[in-house]
Coordinates of C-alpha atoms and ligand atoms in Angstrom, one line a residue:
X98 CA -25.2 2.5 -7.5
X99 CA -22.7 0.0 -8.9
X100 CA -22.3 2.2 -11.8
X101 CA -23.1 -0.8 -14.3
X102 CA -20.4 -3.2 -12.5
X103 CA -21.3 -6.2 -10.6
X104 CA -19.7 -5.6 -7.6
X105 CA -18.6 -2.2 -5.1
X106 CA -15.2 -3.5 -5.3
X107 CA -14.6 -3.6 -8.8
X108 CA -16.6 -0.1 -9.0
X109 CA -14.1 1.2 -6.4
X110 CA -11.0 -0.6 -8.4
X111 CA -12.3 2.0 -11.7
X112 CA -12.7 4.7 -9.2
X113 CA -9.0 4.9 -8.3
X114 CA -7.7 7.3 -10.7
X115 CA -10.4 10.1 -9.5
X116 CA -9.7 8.8 -5.2
X117 CA -5.8 9.3 -6.0
X118 CA -6.6 13.0 -7.7
X119 CA -9.1 14.1 -5.3
X120 CA -6.5 13.2 -2.2
X121 CA -4.4 15.5 -4.0
X122 CA -6.4 18.2 -4.6
X123 CA -5.6 21.5 -2.8
X124 CA -2.5 20.1 -1.5
X125 CA -0.1 23.0 -3.1
X126 CA -0.2 26.0 -3.0
X127 CA 0.9 28.7 -6.5
X128 CA 4.1 28.6 -5.3
X129 CA 4.5 25.1 -5.1
X130 CA 4.5 24.5 -1.1
X131 CA 3.0 21.5 0.2
X132 CA 0.3 22.7 2.1
X133 CA -1.8 20.0 4.8
X134 CA -5.1 21.8 6.0
X135 CA -5.9 19.6 8.8
X136 CA -2.6 18.8 9.8
X137 CA -3.6 20.4 13.4
X138 CA 0.6 19.9 14.3
X139 CA 2.9 23.1 14.1
X140 CA 6.0 23.1 11.9
X141 CA 7.7 23.0 15.6
X142 CA 6.0 20.3 16.6
X143 CA 7.2 18.3 13.6
X144 CA 10.4 19.4 13.6
X145 CA 11.4 18.4 16.7
X146 CA 10.1 15.0 15.8
X147 CA 12.9 12.3 15.7
X148 CA 11.3 8.9 15.1
X149 CA 7.7 7.7 13.9
X150 CA 6.3 4.8 14.7
X151 CA 3.2 4.0 12.0
X152 CA 0.6 1.3 13.4
X153 CA -2.4 0.2 11.3
X154 CA -3.8 -3.2 10.8
X155 CA -4.4 -5.4 7.2
X156 CA -4.2 -3.4 4.3
X157 CA -3.7 0.0 6.1
X158 CA -0.5 -1.9 7.7
X159 CA 1.0 -2.6 4.0
X160 CA 0.2 1.6 3.5
X161 CA 2.3 1.8 6.7
X162 CA 5.3 -0.5 5.2
X163 CA 5.1 1.9 1.9
X164 CA 5.5 5.0 3.7
X165 CA 8.5 3.7 5.5
X166 CA 10.6 3.7 2.8
X167 CA 9.1 7.0 1.5
X168 CA 9.5 9.1 4.8
X169 CA 13.7 7.5 5.6
X170 CA 14.1 8.1 2.0
X171 CA 13.0 12.0 1.8
X172 CA 13.1 12.7 5.4
X173 CA 15.7 11.0 7.0
X174 CA 13.7 10.1 10.3
X175 CA 13.7 6.6 11.1
X176 CA 10.3 4.6 10.7
X177 CA 9.2 1.9 12.4
X178 CA 5.6 0.1 11.2
X179 CA 4.1 -1.8 13.5
X180 CA 0.9 -4.1 13.6
X181 CA -1.7 -2.0 16.0
X182 CA -2.6 -5.1 17.5
X183 CA 1.0 -5.7 18.8
X184 CA 2.2 -2.6 19.2
X185 CA 1.3 -2.5 23.0
X186 CA 2.2 -5.1 24.4
X187 CA 5.9 -4.8 23.6
X188 CA 6.0 -2.0 26.0
X189 CA 6.9 0.8 23.2
X190 CA 9.4 3.4 23.9
X191 CA 7.5 6.5 23.2
X192 CA 8.0 10.3 24.3
X193 CA 7.0 13.5 22.6
X194 CA 9.7 13.6 20.0
X195 CA 7.6 10.1 18.9
X196 CA 5.3 10.9 16.1
X197 CA 2.7 8.1 16.1
X198 CA 1.0 7.8 12.5
X199 CA -2.1 5.8 13.2
X200 CA -3.6 4.9 9.2
X201 CA -7.3 3.1 9.1
X202 CA -9.9 3.6 6.3
X203 CA -12.8 3.1 8.2
X204 CA -11.9 5.3 11.5
X205 CA -13.5 2.6 13.9
X206 CA -10.9 -0.1 14.1
X207 CA -10.4 -1.4 17.6
X208 CA -6.6 -2.3 17.7
X209 CA -5.7 0.9 15.9
X210 CA -7.8 2.8 18.3
X211 CA -6.6 1.5 21.3
X212 CA -2.5 1.6 19.9
X213 CA -3.5 5.5 19.7
X214 CA -4.6 5.5 23.4
X215 CA -1.8 4.0 24.6
X216 CA 0.4 6.1 22.9
X217 CA -1.3 9.5 23.7
X218 CA -1.0 8.5 27.6
X219 CA 2.7 7.9 27.1
X220 CA 3.3 11.9 25.8
X221 CA 3.1 11.0 22.1
X222 CA 1.4 13.1 19.3
X223 CA -0.4 11.1 17.2
X224 CA -1.6 11.4 13.6
X225 CA -4.1 9.9 11.7
X226 CA -4.8 9.0 7.9
X227 CA -8.4 8.3 7.8
X228 CA -10.8 8.0 4.9
X229 CA -14.2 8.8 7.4
X230 CA -14.9 12.3 8.4
X231 CA -16.0 12.3 12.2
X232 CA -15.3 8.8 13.2
X233 CA -13.5 7.8 16.5
X234 CA -9.8 7.7 15.3
X235 CA -9.2 11.0 14.0
X236 CA -11.2 12.3 17.0
X237 CA -9.0 10.8 19.3
X238 CA -5.8 12.2 17.4
X239 CA -3.9 15.3 17.4
X240 CA -3.6 15.6 13.9
X241 CA -5.4 14.2 10.8
X242 CA -4.8 13.8 7.3
X243 CA -8.0 12.8 5.3
X244 CA -7.9 10.7 2.4
X245 CA -10.4 10.8 -0.2
X246 CA -11.3 8.0 -1.5
X247 CA -15.3 8.4 -0.6
X248 CA -17.1 5.8 0.9
X249 CA -15.6 2.4 0.3
X250 CA -18.2 -0.4 0.1
X251 CA -16.2 -3.0 -0.6
X252 CA -15.2 -5.1 2.4
X253 CA -11.9 -5.3 0.6
X254 CA -9.8 -2.5 0.9
X255 CA -9.3 -0.9 -2.7
X256 CA -9.3 3.0 -3.4
X257 CA -8.9 3.2 0.3
X258 CA -5.3 1.5 0.1
X259 CA -4.4 3.8 -2.8
X260 CA -5.6 6.9 -1.0
X261 CA -3.9 6.2 2.2
X262 CA -0.3 6.0 0.0
X263 CA -1.1 9.3 -1.5
X264 CA -1.7 10.8 2.0
X265 CA 1.6 8.8 3.3
X266 CA 3.3 10.2 0.0
X267 CA 2.2 13.8 1.4
X268 CA 3.0 13.4 5.0
X269 CA 6.6 12.3 3.9
X270 CA 7.1 15.4 1.6
X271 CA 5.3 17.9 4.4
X272 CA 8.2 16.5 6.7
X273 CA 10.5 17.0 4.5
X274 CA 9.6 20.3 3.7
X275 CA 9.4 21.8 7.3
X276 CA 12.5 19.8 8.2
X277 CA 14.1 21.4 5.6
X278 CA 16.0 18.4 4.4
X279 CA 18.8 18.4 1.4
X280 CA 15.6 16.3 -0.7
X281 CA 13.9 20.0 -0.2
X282 CA 14.7 20.4 -3.9
X283 CA 12.9 17.7 -5.1
X284 CA 9.8 17.9 -3.3
X285 CA 7.9 19.7 -5.9
X286 CA 9.3 17.5 -8.8
X287 CA 7.8 14.8 -7.0
X288 CA 4.4 16.2 -6.4
X289 CA 4.2 16.6 -10.2
X290 CA 4.9 12.7 -10.5
X291 CA 2.2 12.3 -8.0
X292 CA -0.5 14.2 -9.9
X293 CA 0.6 12.2 -13.0
X294 CA -0.1 8.7 -11.0
X295 CA -4.0 9.1 -11.9
X296 CA -3.5 8.5 -15.8
X297 CA -0.9 5.7 -15.6
X298 CA -3.8 4.0 -13.0
X299 CA -5.9 4.7 -15.8
X300 CA -3.7 3.5 -18.1
X301 CA -3.2 0.0 -15.9
X302 CA -7.2 -0.2 -15.9
X303 CA -7.2 -0.2 -19.2
X304 CA -5.4 -3.4 -19.9
X305 CA -8.2 -5.2 -17.0
X306 CA -9.6 -7.9 -19.4
X307 CA -5.8 -9.2 -19.8
X308 CA -5.7 -9.5 -15.8
X309 CA -9.4 -10.9 -16.0
X310 CA -8.3 -13.7 -18.7
X311 CA -5.2 -14.4 -16.8
X312 CA -7.4 -14.7 -13.2
X313 CA -9.8 -17.1 -15.2
X314 CA -6.7 -19.6 -15.8
X315 CA -6.2 -19.5 -12.1
X316 CA -9.3 -21.7 -11.0
X317 CA -8.7 -24.7 -9.4
X318 CA -5.4 -23.3 -8.3
X319 CA -4.8 -24.0 -4.5
X320 CA -1.7 -21.7 -4.0
X321 CA 0.1 -18.5 -5.2
X322 CA 2.9 -16.8 -4.3
X323 CA 4.2 -13.4 -4.4
X324 CA 7.1 -11.2 -4.9
X325 CA 8.5 -7.8 -4.3
X326 CA 11.2 -6.3 -3.2
X327 CA 11.8 -2.6 -1.8
X328 CA 8.2 -0.5 -2.1
X329 CA 7.3 -3.3 -4.5
X330 CA 7.6 -6.2 -1.0
X331 CA 4.0 -4.2 0.5
X332 CA 2.5 -4.8 -2.8
X333 CA 3.2 -8.4 -2.7
X334 CA 1.5 -8.6 0.6
X335 CA -1.5 -6.8 0.0
X336 CA -1.6 -8.9 -3.4
X337 CA -1.4 -12.4 -1.1
X338 CA -4.4 -10.9 1.1
X339 CA -6.6 -9.8 -1.3
X340 CA -6.4 -13.8 -3.0
X341 CA -6.8 -15.0 0.8
X342 CA -9.8 -12.5 1.5
X343 CA -11.5 -12.8 -2.0
X344 CA -10.8 -16.4 -3.2
X345 CA -10.2 -18.0 -0.2
X346 CA -6.9 -19.3 -1.2
X347 CA -3.3 -20.0 0.2
X348 CA -1.5 -16.8 -1.0
X349 CA 1.6 -15.4 0.5
X350 CA 3.5 -12.7 -0.1
X351 CA 7.3 -12.5 0.3
X352 CA 10.6 -10.2 0.2
X353 CA 12.2 -11.6 -3.0
X354 CA 15.7 -11.8 -0.8
X355 CA 14.5 -14.2 1.5
X356 CA 13.4 -16.8 -1.1
X357 CA 16.4 -18.9 -0.7
X358 CA 15.9 -18.5 3.4
X359 CA 12.8 -21.0 3.2
X360 CA 10.5 -20.0 1.3
X361 CA 11.5 -21.2 -2.2
X362 CA 11.1 -25.0 -0.5
X363 CA 7.4 -24.3 -1.5
X364 CA 7.9 -23.9 -5.4
X365 CA 6.6 -27.1 -7.3
X366 CA 6.0 -27.7 -10.6
X367 CA 3.3 -25.2 -12.5
X368 CA 3.4 -23.0 -8.8
X369 CA 2.1 -19.6 -9.8
X370 CA 4.6 -16.8 -8.7
X371 CA 3.5 -13.2 -8.9
X372 CA 6.5 -10.7 -9.2
X373 CA 6.7 -7.3 -8.5
X374 CA 9.7 -6.2 -10.5
X375 CA 10.8 -3.1 -9.5
X376 CA 11.8 -0.2 -12.4
X377 CA 14.9 -0.6 -14.5
X378 CA 16.1 2.6 -13.0
X379 CA 17.0 0.9 -9.8
X380 CA 19.3 -1.6 -11.3
X381 CA 20.5 -2.8 -8.0
X382 CA 17.1 -4.0 -7.0
X383 CA 15.6 -5.0 -10.4
X384 CA 18.7 -7.3 -11.2
X385 CA 18.2 -8.9 -8.1
X386 CA 14.8 -9.5 -8.3
X387 CA 15.4 -11.1 -12.0
X388 CA 17.8 -13.4 -10.2
X389 CA 15.1 -14.6 -7.8
X390 CA 12.6 -14.6 -10.8
X391 CA 15.1 -17.1 -12.6
X392 CA 15.5 -19.4 -9.2
X393 CA 11.7 -19.8 -9.0
X394 CA 11.3 -20.6 -12.9
X395 CA 14.3 -23.2 -12.5
X396 CA 12.0 -25.0 -10.2
X397 CA 9.1 -25.4 -12.2
X398 CA 7.4 -22.1 -11.0
X399 CA 4.9 -20.2 -13.5
X400 CA 6.3 -16.6 -13.4
X401 CA 3.7 -14.0 -13.7
X402 CA 6.1 -10.6 -13.8
X403 CA 4.5 -7.0 -13.2
X404 CA 7.3 -5.3 -15.4
X405 CA 7.1 -1.7 -16.5
X406 CA 6.9 -0.5 -20.0
X407 CA 10.4 -1.0 -22.2
X408 CA 12.0 -3.3 -19.0
X409 CA 12.5 -6.8 -21.4
X410 CA 15.2 -7.8 -19.3
X411 CA 12.9 -10.1 -17.4
X412 CA 11.0 -11.4 -20.9
X413 CA 13.2 -14.6 -20.8
X414 CA 12.2 -16.0 -17.2
X415 CA 8.5 -14.6 -17.7
X416 CA 5.6 -17.1 -18.3
X417 CA 3.5 -14.4 -18.4
X418 CA 4.3 -10.1 -18.9
X419 CA 2.2 -7.6 -17.1
X420 CA 2.9 -4.2 -18.4
X421 CA 3.5 -1.1 -15.9
X422 CA 4.0 2.7 -16.3
X423 CA 7.2 4.2 -15.9
X424 CA 7.0 5.7 -12.6
X425 CA 9.5 6.2 -9.6
X426 CA 10.1 3.0 -7.4
X427 CA 8.4 4.8 -4.5
X428 CA 5.7 5.5 -6.2
X429 CA 5.1 2.5 -8.1
X430 CA 2.9 0.6 -5.5
X431 CA -0.1 3.1 -6.4
X432 CA 0.0 1.2 -10.5
X433 CA 1.3 -2.0 -9.4
X434 CA -1.3 -3.1 -6.6
X435 CA -4.0 -2.2 -9.0
X436 CA -3.3 -5.6 -11.5
X437 CA -4.0 -7.5 -8.3
X438 CA -6.9 -6.3 -7.4
X439 CA -8.3 -6.8 -10.5
X440 CA -6.6 -10.2 -10.3
X441 CA -8.2 -10.9 -6.9
X442 CA -11.7 -9.6 -7.6
X443 CA -12.3 -11.7 -10.9
X444 CA -10.6 -15.1 -9.5
X445 CA -13.5 -15.0 -7.1
X446 CA -16.1 -13.8 -9.4
X447 CA -15.8 -16.8 -11.2
X448 CA -15.3 -19.0 -8.4
X449 CA -18.7 -17.9 -7.2
X450 CA -17.9 -16.3 -4.2
X451 CA -19.3 -13.1 -2.9
X452 CA -16.8 -10.3 -3.4
X453 CA -18.3 -7.5 -1.7
X454 CA -18.7 -9.7 1.6
X455 CA -16.6 -12.6 1.8
X456 CA -16.8 -14.9 4.3
X457 CA -15.9 -14.1 8.0
X458 CA -14.9 -10.8 7.6
X459 CA -16.5 -7.3 8.6
X460 CA -16.0 -3.9 7.0
X461 CA -14.9 -2.5 9.6
X462 CA -13.5 -4.5 13.2
X463 CA -14.6 -3.2 16.2
X464 CA -13.5 -5.7 18.5
X465 CA -9.8 -6.4 19.7
Ligands
F6R196 C1 -8.3 -6.5 3.8 C2 -9.3 -5.2 4.8 C3 -8.6 -4.8 5.9 C4 -8.4 -3.8 6.4 C5 -8.3 -3.7 7.8 C6 -7.7 -2.4 8.8 O1 -8.6 -5.9 2.0 O2 -10.0 -4.5 4.2 O3 -7.6 -5.7 6.3 O4 -7.1 -3.0 5.9 O5 -9.2 -4.1 8.5 O6 -9.0 -1.6 8.6 P1 -9.1 -0.2 8.8 O7 -8.2 0.2 7.7 O8 -10.4 0.5 8.5 O9 -8.4 0.5 10.3

């Protein structure tokens, strides 16, 4: 049942190329148009959308943070991303022109469900991005995009997260298509780039042994920091969450630009800092990240850098380099998060923890 793997989580990490491919299947017509079958909102309803609020918890919330970059860039619609547990309590400004997007792998998360009910009571349309057919969240939403990860058994979300990202990209591209933004001509190009992602994810998985060896060096580490920028920032947050959940370590993700506003005080000799380096095409972003890495290294951090192939600007400041395939910046989370999943899974395994059933956690959180 685990296909020869020790944990469901590890099996699910290795299923990600297939899960991403399945989530893309049948979304493109012969003419190159996107279609979202279960999208029960009309084109007119979507054209009326002038604000999007994404609500979710945990890993699904981080998928929402990535979606904000994609939707705002491709559709020019303002997006807010909010933790479902906070959403209702701030009296959010909602009306019929606000589209609320609820992301939930299980479809049963109580905080997210309550937020949906609140939004619909205020006349907003709710679109669910969900992995579980017939679960409560899609049933209580106006529309749904199903992810096709297949059942996720490991408590820590992996393929659920990647397929949520795919659904978010598809939603962003679909909105751009319906709204006819200036970005329209590029939609089919991005769809093709998405279709190439399963093989890129395969190539990251092919170097799993390097990540495992690195993880084993970190037994006994008490704290790990993760840095990212732009779409790499949610990846840093997700890498830290995986390590907390599975290895019970103190781990924190930061936007690299925030370092000098406080977190750099945490850096001391030998502290591992995992850095998600943006693709070289986005030079301003990449160069700023390089200087962040220099700063932490100058203070004694051990820098472990996820860098795309061929980018050597970072090498002088990296204690360890893990290579990522060359992909567009907005799609980079699909490959960059994979080594972080492998790292957490392996470190927790060698520490003797139950990776599939971490202490104190449940797969679906049906209490608020
Ligand atoms: C992290 C994890 C949790 C869930 C969160 C939301 O690995 O699994 O943080 O992402 O509880 O769950 P769903 O997506 O089912 O609403």
